[in-house]
Structure formats: structure tokens, C-alpha cells
Amino acid sequence: MLEEVERWLNARSWSAGDRTVQRLLSAKHATGQSVSVVLPALDEEATVGDIVRVIRRELMLRVPLVDEVVVVDSGSSDRTSQVAAAAGARVVHRDAILPRIPAVPGKGEVLWRSLLVTGGDIVCFVDADLREFSADFVSGIVGPLLTDPDVHLVKAMYDRPLGAAPGQGGRVTELMARPLLNMHWPQLAGFVQPLGGEYAARRSLLERLPFPVGYGVELGMLVDALHLVGLDALAQVDVGVRVHRHQDGRALGRMAAAIYRTAQLRLARGHLVRPALTQFERGVDGFEPRTYAVDTEERPPMTEIAEYAARKVA
């Protein structure tokens, strides 16, 4: 490991318990910073309500740390929107945000559009499929941004059990993202969960970043943030254990392809490889190919969008 990364691990890796809620409240009051929590959601009626309730109860009603909770529904076919609203979230549908630009499927698309419908100086993203959710997931990663002006982006780190096996989650991380980062961006090798969906950042950084529209958004954001603000502006916080729904192997393959494509674009922009992934499923007549498009589209930094600039002026 690079000496720089070892130093970074000691200086920029914390535990959620390192900063008390009272310290965070004092820092929030002193700096005047506001905090938005965004949950991108697609068919998550089973879990989204519990997450929203915990955030509202622990971080809005009990202590005023979070200013708004926004669920961005990206086209759910279940009752995700109704459940989230009943739990106290403000629900916005993806297609209603920036309708001038037709929306495309993908998590990154939702996160990018969320900047237009939130107002926080700090924006915290939380996946909507978490179970046994703790408020530490939010307060832990928001904490360094409130207390240290030199920190611009904070990732959550955690154990990811796979069934009964501890620490076996994050298969795409171990098989695709971690090797890519270690080989091509070794400064980022210290991140425990580089693809984790729980992270917080200053709006002033997020609005300057391009957003891959799909699963590559987390890796793309880390790499671009490294180049924009440097390693010392990035940090991670241990929030314990993350329990969530796991994808099957074919879905993980599509995620891995999107992440590789995101990395490839950043390594050599303009060098186009085949943006598709062929997988196989056994059918009546043997193995049958299924080909899927790999996310290649990226949204520009939000500062380049006229509607966002007009909102800031207003």
C-alpha cells in the first residue's frame, strides 16, 4: 500500500461514535450548514418506510440534525411512493425533475436529478433497500462534513454479511472495483466500501461532478472527486453492519460491466469499446445468450444546467 494511503487511513478514517450528536449540532449551528438526505428508490416499499421513520424520529424530531428527507422514486410499480410519504418523506418522481431532459433508467440518473429538488449544503445519499437501519448511517457520514471544512466527501464503511456468512457481501467490489482502483487509482485503495450507496458530500462538490447514469456512479464519483479536490478531502466512517437485499449473479455481472465501463471512460475518454454484455441462461434448447446494454451515458456537472443555475440565483 502506498505510504500516502496509509497516512490517509489514519487521518481520514473514523467511527460513527467519534463525534457525538451534540458536537454535530453545535457545528451545524456555528456554520449554518443545512443537510438533505436523499433516498433513490425503485420498488422498495418493504424497506423505505422504516428508513424514513428512523431518520425523522432520530435526526429531525429528537435532534434537528437533518433538514429534509427526500425520496426520489424512479418509476416504482409497487407502493414505494405512498409508503415513503406516509412515513414523512417528501416524495418526488424522477420524471418530474428537469422534464426538458428525458430521464433514462439508472441510479446515477436519480442522484443527479436529486440535486435540483434538494436544498442542503450537505447532501447525504442512502440506499432504500437497507434493513435494520440505524441513524448512524446518516449522522456518521455527515459528521466530518459538519466539523471539518477540509472534508468534501465521506463514504460509509461497514460489514456486509451475505446470508449467514459475515463479511461476504460486496462481491462486485471485491471482484471488479477494488482491483480497478488498486491498479489505476491506488490513492483510493484505502476505501473499504468504494461502491457503497451510503455517502455524503458538499453540494459545492457534487454540482461540479459528472454523474454516470447507472451503477458506475459511485466509482465515477470517487475517481472524479479525487482529481477535483484531492485525497485529503475524502474520508470514510465505520457505521457497523449493512443488511440489504442481494442481487443474483447475472445482475451483478451487469453491475460489474457498468463499473468497468465507467473506469474505462476515465482512463481513456473517447476510446470506445463494445458497450454491451452477453450472458447465458439455460433454456429449452440449451444455453441461450442474453445481451444487455452497458451504461455509457453520463450527465454533465449540474452547474452546466440552466435550470439549476436559475434556481441558485433565485
mmCIF file of C-alpha atoms in Angstrom:
data_model
loop_
_atom_site.group_PDB
_atom_site.id
_atom_site.type_symbol
_atom_site.label_atom_id
_atom_site.label_comp_id
_atom_site.label_asym_id
_atom_site.label_seq_id
_atom_site.Cartn_x
_atom_site.Cartn_y
_atom_site.Cartn_z
ATOM 1 C CA MET A 1 0.000 0.000 0.000
ATOM 2 C CA LEU A 2 1.185 3.495 -0.793
ATOM 3 C CA GLU A 3 2.610 5.424 2.149
ATOM 4 C CA GLU A 4 0.184 8.223 1.269
ATOM 5 C CA VAL A 5 -2.760 5.839 1.624
ATOM 6 C CA GLU A 6 -1.532 4.531 4.980
ATOM 7 C CA ARG A 7 -1.303 8.087 6.242
ATOM 8 C CA TRP A 8 -4.769 8.829 4.850
ATOM 9 C CA LEU A 9 -6.241 5.768 6.574
ATOM 10 C CA ASN A 10 -5.006 7.041 9.927
ATOM 11 C CA ALA A 11 -6.086 10.638 9.339
ATOM 12 C CA ARG A 12 -9.352 10.249 7.417
ATOM 13 C CA SER A 13 -10.974 7.047 8.735
ATOM 14 C CA TRP A 14 -13.301 7.373 11.706
ATOM 15 C CA SER A 15 -16.054 5.577 13.584
ATOM 16 C CA ALA A 16 -19.614 6.884 13.846
ATOM 17 C CA GLY A 17 -19.128 7.205 17.605
ATOM 18 C CA ASP A 18 -16.165 9.557 17.307
ATOM 19 C CA ARG A 19 -18.458 12.588 17.074
ATOM 20 C CA THR A 20 -21.339 12.996 19.475
ATOM 21 C CA VAL A 21 -24.675 14.261 18.212
ATOM 22 C CA GLN A 22 -24.298 17.330 20.432
ATOM 23 C CA ARG A 23 -20.966 18.121 18.791
ATOM 24 C CA LEU A 24 -22.581 17.811 15.384
ATOM 25 C CA LEU A 25 -25.454 20.056 16.384
ATOM 26 C CA SER A 26 -23.048 22.671 17.707
ATOM 27 C CA ALA A 27 -21.056 22.559 14.462
ATOM 28 C CA LYS A 28 -24.245 22.774 12.388
ATOM 29 C CA HIS A 29 -25.408 25.816 14.344
ATOM 30 C CA ALA A 30 -21.998 27.511 14.179
ATOM 31 C CA THR A 31 -21.550 27.003 10.426
ATOM 32 C CA GLY A 32 -25.181 27.418 9.366
ATOM 33 C CA GLN A 33 -24.993 24.357 7.115
ATOM 34 C CA SER A 34 -28.160 22.512 6.120
ATOM 35 C CA VAL A 35 -28.434 18.765 5.496
ATOM 36 C CA SER A 36 -30.544 16.929 2.931
ATOM 37 C CA VAL A 37 -30.971 13.144 2.899
ATOM 38 C CA VAL A 38 -31.860 11.552 -0.451
ATOM 39 C CA LEU A 39 -33.149 8.011 -0.911
ATOM 40 C CA PRO A 40 -33.179 6.830 -4.542
ATOM 41 C CA ALA A 41 -35.931 4.230 -4.699
ATOM 42 C CA LEU A 42 -37.290 1.678 -7.152
ATOM 43 C CA ASP A 43 -39.806 -0.864 -5.812
ATOM 44 C CA GLU A 44 -38.647 -0.612 -2.199
ATOM 45 C CA GLU A 45 -41.980 -0.494 -0.344
ATOM 46 C CA ALA A 46 -40.776 -3.174 2.093
ATOM 47 C CA THR A 47 -37.919 -1.081 3.494
ATOM 48 C CA VAL A 48 -38.169 2.594 2.520
ATOM 49 C CA GLY A 49 -40.746 3.478 5.176
ATOM 50 C CA ASP A 50 -38.661 2.168 8.074
ATOM 51 C CA ILE A 51 -35.594 4.100 6.887
ATOM 52 C CA VAL A 52 -37.529 7.347 6.592
ATOM 53 C CA ARG A 53 -39.133 6.870 10.019
ATOM 54 C CA VAL A 54 -35.767 6.307 11.716
ATOM 55 C CA ILE A 55 -34.245 9.406 10.120
ATOM 56 C CA ARG A 56 -37.223 11.579 11.018
ATOM 57 C CA ARG A 57 -37.502 10.288 14.580
ATOM 58 C CA GLU A 58 -33.793 10.284 15.462
ATOM 59 C CA LEU A 59 -32.355 13.103 13.361
ATOM 60 C CA MET A 60 -35.221 15.535 12.771
ATOM 61 C CA LEU A 61 -37.621 15.299 15.730
ATOM 62 C CA ARG A 62 -35.316 14.147 18.541
ATOM 63 C CA VAL A 63 -32.382 16.281 17.372
ATOM 64 C CA PRO A 64 -32.582 18.779 14.464
ATOM 65 C CA LEU A 65 -29.595 17.486 12.501
ATOM 66 C CA VAL A 66 -31.323 16.741 9.170
ATOM 67 C CA ASP A 67 -33.370 19.421 7.427
ATOM 68 C CA GLU A 68 -35.174 17.324 4.823
ATOM 69 C CA VAL A 69 -35.664 13.731 3.697
ATOM 70 C CA VAL A 70 -36.439 13.325 0.017
ATOM 71 C CA VAL A 71 -37.324 10.040 -1.684
ATOM 72 C CA VAL A 72 -36.840 10.144 -5.450
ATOM 73 C CA ASP A 73 -38.979 7.417 -6.998
ATOM 74 C CA SER A 74 -37.542 6.246 -10.303
ATOM 75 C CA GLY A 75 -40.667 4.527 -11.591
ATOM 76 C CA SER A 76 -41.760 2.041 -8.930
ATOM 77 C CA SER A 77 -44.536 -0.413 -9.756
ATOM 78 C CA ASP A 78 -45.319 -1.016 -6.074
ATOM 79 C CA ARG A 79 -46.368 1.328 -3.242
ATOM 80 C CA THR A 80 -42.917 2.831 -2.645
ATOM 81 C CA SER A 81 -44.133 6.421 -3.057
ATOM 82 C CA GLN A 82 -47.159 6.010 -0.796
ATOM 83 C CA VAL A 83 -45.179 4.227 1.931
ATOM 84 C CA ALA A 84 -42.403 6.834 1.856
ATOM 85 C CA ALA A 85 -44.869 9.727 2.011
ATOM 86 C CA ALA A 86 -46.791 8.151 4.873
ATOM 87 C CA ALA A 87 -43.520 7.803 6.798
ATOM 88 C CA GLY A 88 -42.880 11.530 6.420
ATOM 89 C CA ALA A 89 -40.622 11.878 3.392
ATOM 90 C CA ARG A 90 -41.117 14.362 0.597
ATOM 91 C CA VAL A 91 -41.559 12.175 -2.469
ATOM 92 C CA VAL A 92 -40.550 13.395 -5.920
ATOM 93 C CA HIS A 93 -40.848 11.348 -9.079
ATOM 94 C CA ARG A 94 -37.779 11.199 -11.262
ATOM 95 C CA ASP A 95 -39.612 12.139 -14.450
ATOM 96 C CA ALA A 96 -40.995 15.295 -12.845
ATOM 97 C CA ILE A 97 -37.486 16.664 -12.301
ATOM 98 C CA LEU A 98 -35.967 18.544 -15.227
ATOM 99 C CA PRO A 99 -38.552 17.268 -17.756
ATOM 100 C CA ARG A 100 -36.733 19.104 -20.559
ATOM 101 C CA ILE A 101 -34.185 16.264 -20.488
ATOM 102 C CA PRO A 102 -35.904 12.858 -20.823
ATOM 103 C CA ALA A 103 -34.893 10.576 -17.974
ATOM 104 C CA VAL A 104 -33.068 7.307 -18.552
ATOM 105 C CA PRO A 105 -33.092 4.298 -16.207
ATOM 106 C CA GLY A 106 -30.334 4.159 -13.635
ATOM 107 C CA LYS A 107 -29.380 5.033 -10.092
ATOM 108 C CA GLY A 108 -26.920 7.737 -11.118
ATOM 109 C CA GLU A 109 -29.644 9.469 -13.093
ATOM 110 C CA VAL A 110 -31.772 9.719 -9.941
ATOM 111 C CA LEU A 111 -28.921 11.007 -7.783
ATOM 112 C CA TRP A 112 -28.033 13.656 -10.379
ATOM 113 C CA ARG A 113 -31.616 14.901 -10.625
ATOM 114 C CA SER A 114 -31.970 14.982 -6.842
ATOM 115 C CA LEU A 115 -29.661 17.991 -6.710
ATOM 116 C CA LEU A 116 -32.416 20.023 -8.341
ATOM 117 C CA VAL A 117 -35.044 19.181 -5.707
ATOM 118 C CA THR A 118 -32.965 19.409 -2.527
ATOM 119 C CA GLY A 119 -31.589 22.444 -0.770
ATOM 120 C CA GLY A 120 -28.987 21.145 1.668
ATOM 121 C CA ASP A 121 -25.411 22.421 1.707
ATOM 122 C CA ILE A 122 -24.588 18.800 2.535
ATOM 123 C CA VAL A 123 -26.348 16.038 0.606
ATOM 124 C CA CYS A 124 -26.434 12.531 2.065
ATOM 125 C CA PHE A 125 -27.387 9.565 -0.126
ATOM 126 C CA VAL A 126 -28.843 6.399 1.420
ATOM 127 C CA ASP A 127 -29.963 3.293 -0.484
ATOM 128 C CA ALA A 128 -33.643 2.479 0.084
ATOM 129 C CA ASP A 129 -33.255 -1.307 0.439
ATOM 130 C CA LEU A 130 -31.485 -1.322 3.827
ATOM 131 C CA ARG A 131 -32.859 -3.422 6.663
ATOM 132 C CA GLU A 132 -32.155 -2.944 10.394
ATOM 133 C CA PHE A 133 -31.338 0.674 9.544
ATOM 134 C CA SER A 134 -29.544 2.847 12.086
ATOM 135 C CA ALA A 135 -29.428 6.645 12.213
ATOM 136 C CA ASP A 136 -25.636 6.269 12.472
ATOM 137 C CA PHE A 137 -25.615 5.712 8.726
ATOM 138 C CA VAL A 138 -26.566 9.368 8.331
ATOM 139 C CA SER A 139 -25.056 11.103 11.350
ATOM 140 C CA GLY A 140 -21.810 9.162 10.967
ATOM 141 C CA ILE A 141 -21.070 10.241 7.409
ATOM 142 C CA VAL A 142 -22.474 13.750 7.764
ATOM 143 C CA GLY A 143 -20.373 14.357 10.872
ATOM 144 C CA PRO A 144 -16.961 15.021 9.285
ATOM 145 C CA LEU A 145 -18.533 17.439 6.790
ATOM 146 C CA LEU A 146 -20.075 19.463 9.612
ATOM 147 C CA THR A 147 -16.961 19.540 11.778
ATOM 148 C CA ASP A 148 -14.080 19.684 9.279
ATOM 149 C CA PRO A 149 -14.199 22.248 6.442
ATOM 150 C CA ASP A 150 -11.393 20.444 4.612
ATOM 151 C CA VAL A 151 -13.504 17.290 4.093
ATOM 152 C CA HIS A 152 -15.713 17.293 0.995
ATOM 153 C CA LEU A 153 -16.943 13.691 0.580
ATOM 154 C CA VAL A 154 -17.443 10.902 3.121
ATOM 155 C CA LYS A 155 -18.205 7.243 2.369
ATOM 156 C CA ALA A 156 -19.719 4.839 4.880
ATOM 157 C CA MET A 157 -17.770 1.662 5.590
ATOM 158 C CA TYR A 158 -19.340 -1.432 7.139
ATOM 159 C CA ASP A 159 -19.512 -5.218 7.235
ATOM 160 C CA ARG A 160 -21.758 -6.697 4.542
ATOM 161 C CA PRO A 161 -22.953 -10.180 5.559
ATOM 162 C CA LEU A 162 -24.128 -12.493 2.772
ATOM 163 C CA GLY A 163 -26.783 -14.682 4.358
ATOM 164 C CA ALA A 164 -25.215 -16.171 7.484
ATOM 165 C CA ALA A 165 -21.660 -15.542 6.281
ATOM 166 C CA PRO A 166 -20.109 -12.407 7.805
ATOM 167 C CA GLY A 167 -18.192 -10.076 5.534
ATOM 168 C CA GLN A 168 -19.100 -11.864 2.284
ATOM 169 C CA GLY A 169 -21.180 -9.092 0.738
ATOM 170 C CA GLY A 170 -19.827 -6.648 -1.790
ATOM 171 C CA ARG A 171 -18.915 -9.216 -4.439
ATOM 172 C CA VAL A 172 -18.712 -6.655 -7.256
ATOM 173 C CA THR A 173 -16.490 -4.538 -5.023
ATOM 174 C CA GLU A 174 -14.001 -7.355 -4.464
ATOM 175 C CA LEU A 175 -14.037 -8.777 -7.989
ATOM 176 C CA MET A 176 -14.211 -5.591 -10.045
ATOM 177 C CA ALA A 177 -13.995 -2.239 -8.252
ATOM 178 C CA ARG A 178 -11.170 -2.938 -5.809
ATOM 179 C CA PRO A 179 -8.807 -4.371 -8.442
ATOM 180 C CA LEU A 180 -9.564 -1.425 -10.753
ATOM 181 C CA LEU A 181 -8.887 1.141 -8.052
ATOM 182 C CA ASN A 182 -5.716 -0.546 -6.826
ATOM 183 C CA MET A 183 -4.288 -0.803 -10.327
ATOM 184 C CA HIS A 184 -5.338 2.537 -11.787
ATOM 185 C CA TRP A 185 -6.128 4.859 -8.868
ATOM 186 C CA PRO A 186 -4.042 3.447 -5.997
ATOM 187 C CA GLN A 187 -4.685 6.562 -3.919
ATOM 188 C CA LEU A 188 -8.243 5.262 -3.497
ATOM 189 C CA ALA A 189 -7.149 1.795 -2.350
ATOM 190 C CA GLY A 190 -7.914 2.639 1.271
ATOM 191 C CA PHE A 191 -11.679 2.827 0.801
ATOM 192 C CA VAL A 192 -13.328 -0.169 2.466
ATOM 193 C CA GLN A 193 -16.626 0.174 0.566
ATOM 194 C CA PRO A 194 -15.920 2.192 -2.593
ATOM 195 C CA LEU A 195 -19.230 1.128 -4.183
ATOM 196 C CA GLY A 196 -21.372 1.594 -1.087
ATOM 197 C CA GLY A 197 -24.564 3.578 -1.602
ATOM 198 C CA GLU A 198 -24.295 5.500 1.660
ATOM 199 C CA TYR A 199 -22.176 8.633 1.379
ATOM 200 C CA ALA A 200 -22.423 12.366 1.926
ATOM 201 C CA ALA A 201 -20.802 15.289 0.169
ATOM 202 C CA ARG A 202 -20.849 19.025 -0.031
ATOM 203 C CA ARG A 203 -23.198 20.358 -2.678
ATOM 204 C CA SER A 204 -20.338 22.562 -3.880
ATOM 205 C CA LEU A 205 -18.532 19.368 -4.916
ATOM 206 C CA LEU A 206 -21.495 17.357 -6.215
ATOM 207 C CA GLU A 207 -22.639 20.120 -8.546
ATOM 208 C CA ARG A 208 -19.252 20.087 -10.285
ATOM 209 C CA LEU A 209 -19.155 16.330 -10.902
ATOM 210 C CA PRO A 210 -20.421 14.410 -13.944
ATOM 211 C CA PHE A 211 -22.783 11.579 -12.963
ATOM 212 C CA PRO A 212 -22.711 8.219 -14.743
ATOM 213 C CA VAL A 213 -26.391 7.407 -15.123
ATOM 214 C CA GLY A 214 -26.178 3.812 -13.878
ATOM 215 C CA TYR A 215 -24.325 1.597 -11.418
ATOM 216 C CA GLY A 216 -20.990 3.229 -12.201
ATOM 217 C CA VAL A 217 -21.960 6.393 -10.330
ATOM 218 C CA GLU A 218 -20.185 5.546 -7.063
ATOM 219 C CA LEU A 219 -16.869 4.626 -8.670
ATOM 220 C CA GLY A 220 -17.059 7.563 -11.063
ATOM 221 C CA MET A 221 -17.788 9.969 -8.239
ATOM 222 C CA LEU A 222 -14.813 8.756 -6.174
ATOM 223 C CA VAL A 223 -12.388 8.999 -9.082
ATOM 224 C CA ASP A 224 -13.625 12.407 -10.201
ATOM 225 C CA ALA A 225 -13.647 13.771 -6.652
ATOM 226 C CA LEU A 226 -10.059 12.602 -6.185
ATOM 227 C CA HIS A 227 -8.977 14.588 -9.220
ATOM 228 C CA LEU A 228 -11.078 17.618 -8.293
ATOM 229 C CA VAL A 229 -10.375 18.054 -4.567
ATOM 230 C CA GLY A 230 -7.592 15.569 -3.718
ATOM 231 C CA LEU A 231 -7.326 12.580 -1.406
ATOM 232 C CA ASP A 232 -7.248 14.524 1.868
ATOM 233 C CA ALA A 233 -10.691 15.958 1.092
ATOM 234 C CA LEU A 234 -12.132 12.413 1.066
ATOM 235 C CA ALA A 235 -12.902 10.331 4.145
ATOM 236 C CA GLN A 236 -14.749 7.255 5.435
ATOM 237 C CA VAL A 237 -16.666 6.414 8.601
ATOM 238 C CA ASP A 238 -17.388 2.998 10.117
ATOM 239 C CA VAL A 239 -21.137 2.678 10.730
ATOM 240 C CA GLY A 240 -21.274 -1.015 11.686
ATOM 241 C CA VAL A 241 -23.200 -3.565 9.620
ATOM 242 C CA ARG A 242 -25.169 -3.098 6.398
ATOM 243 C CA VAL A 243 -28.020 -5.548 5.790
ATOM 244 C CA HIS A 244 -29.826 -5.335 2.471
ATOM 245 C CA ARG A 245 -31.294 -7.256 -0.438
ATOM 246 C CA HIS A 246 -28.718 -9.106 -2.545
ATOM 247 C CA GLN A 247 -28.707 -9.354 -6.331
ATOM 248 C CA ASP A 248 -28.313 -12.582 -8.291
ATOM 249 C CA GLY A 249 -25.156 -13.378 -10.240
ATOM 250 C CA ARG A 250 -26.393 -12.115 -13.604
ATOM 251 C CA ALA A 251 -27.435 -8.766 -12.133
ATOM 252 C CA LEU A 252 -24.011 -8.495 -10.514
ATOM 253 C CA GLY A 253 -22.425 -9.136 -13.898
ATOM 254 C CA ARG A 254 -24.320 -6.219 -15.398
ATOM 255 C CA MET A 255 -23.297 -4.020 -12.489
ATOM 256 C CA ALA A 256 -19.664 -5.035 -12.938
ATOM 257 C CA ALA A 257 -19.795 -4.231 -16.660
ATOM 258 C CA ALA A 258 -21.187 -0.756 -15.963
ATOM 259 C CA ILE A 259 -18.490 -0.129 -13.364
ATOM 260 C CA TYR A 260 -15.755 -1.281 -15.716
ATOM 261 C CA ARG A 261 -17.137 0.975 -18.441
ATOM 262 C CA THR A 262 -17.121 3.938 -16.043
ATOM 263 C CA ALA A 263 -13.489 3.245 -15.222
ATOM 264 C CA GLN A 264 -12.575 2.783 -18.876
ATOM 265 C CA LEU A 265 -14.084 6.143 -19.798
ATOM 266 C CA ARG A 266 -11.958 7.823 -17.176
ATOM 267 C CA LEU A 267 -8.816 6.009 -18.250
ATOM 268 C CA ALA A 268 -9.140 6.837 -21.929
ATOM 269 C CA ARG A 269 -12.035 9.088 -22.857
ATOM 270 C CA GLY A 270 -13.038 8.710 -26.467
ATOM 271 C CA HIS A 271 -11.729 5.149 -26.844
ATOM 272 C CA LEU A 272 -14.985 3.282 -27.402
ATOM 273 C CA VAL A 273 -15.229 -0.423 -26.662
ATOM 274 C CA ARG A 274 -18.308 -2.569 -27.221
ATOM 275 C CA PRO A 275 -20.798 -1.188 -24.681
ATOM 276 C CA ALA A 276 -22.686 -4.481 -24.245
ATOM 277 C CA LEU A 277 -22.517 -7.597 -22.081
ATOM 278 C CA THR A 278 -23.661 -11.043 -23.210
ATOM 279 C CA GLN A 279 -24.678 -13.552 -20.516
ATOM 280 C CA PHE A 280 -26.172 -17.035 -20.775
ATOM 281 C CA GLU A 281 -29.292 -18.667 -19.363
ATOM 282 C CA ARG A 282 -30.301 -22.288 -19.818
ATOM 283 C CA GLY A 283 -33.415 -22.625 -21.946
ATOM 284 C CA VAL A 284 -35.366 -25.477 -23.519
ATOM 285 C CA ASP A 285 -32.750 -25.942 -26.251
ATOM 286 C CA GLY A 286 -29.661 -25.383 -24.105
ATOM 287 C CA PHE A 287 -27.857 -22.209 -23.135
ATOM 288 C CA GLU A 288 -29.328 -19.098 -24.689
ATOM 289 C CA PRO A 289 -27.495 -15.760 -24.961
ATOM 290 C CA ARG A 290 -28.920 -12.621 -23.409
ATOM 291 C CA THR A 291 -27.243 -9.364 -24.351
ATOM 292 C CA TYR A 292 -27.618 -6.225 -22.251
ATOM 293 C CA ALA A 293 -26.547 -2.691 -22.999
ATOM 294 C CA VAL A 294 -23.916 -1.340 -20.606
ATOM 295 C CA ASP A 295 -24.476 2.145 -19.210
ATOM 296 C CA THR A 296 -22.372 4.558 -21.231
ATOM 297 C CA GLU A 297 -24.244 7.812 -20.774
ATOM 298 C CA GLU A 298 -23.176 10.385 -18.222
ATOM 299 C CA ARG A 299 -24.896 13.539 -17.068
ATOM 300 C CA PRO A 300 -22.837 16.743 -17.056
ATOM 301 C CA PRO A 301 -21.980 18.647 -13.875
ATOM 302 C CA MET A 302 -25.142 20.264 -12.552
ATOM 303 C CA THR A 303 -23.507 23.691 -12.779
ATOM 304 C CA GLU A 304 -23.879 23.372 -16.566
ATOM 305 C CA ILE A 305 -27.674 23.003 -16.362
ATOM 306 C CA ALA A 306 -29.536 26.289 -16.875
ATOM 307 C CA GLU A 307 -32.421 25.342 -14.569
ATOM 308 C CA TYR A 308 -30.002 24.654 -11.710
ATOM 309 C CA ALA A 309 -28.199 27.958 -12.211
ATOM 310 C CA ALA A 310 -31.532 29.790 -12.276
ATOM 311 C CA ARG A 311 -32.624 28.094 -9.065
ATOM 312 C CA LYS A 312 -29.437 29.179 -7.292
ATOM 313 C CA VAL A 313 -29.876 32.784 -8.431
ATOM 314 C CA ALA A 314 -33.478 32.793 -7.244
#
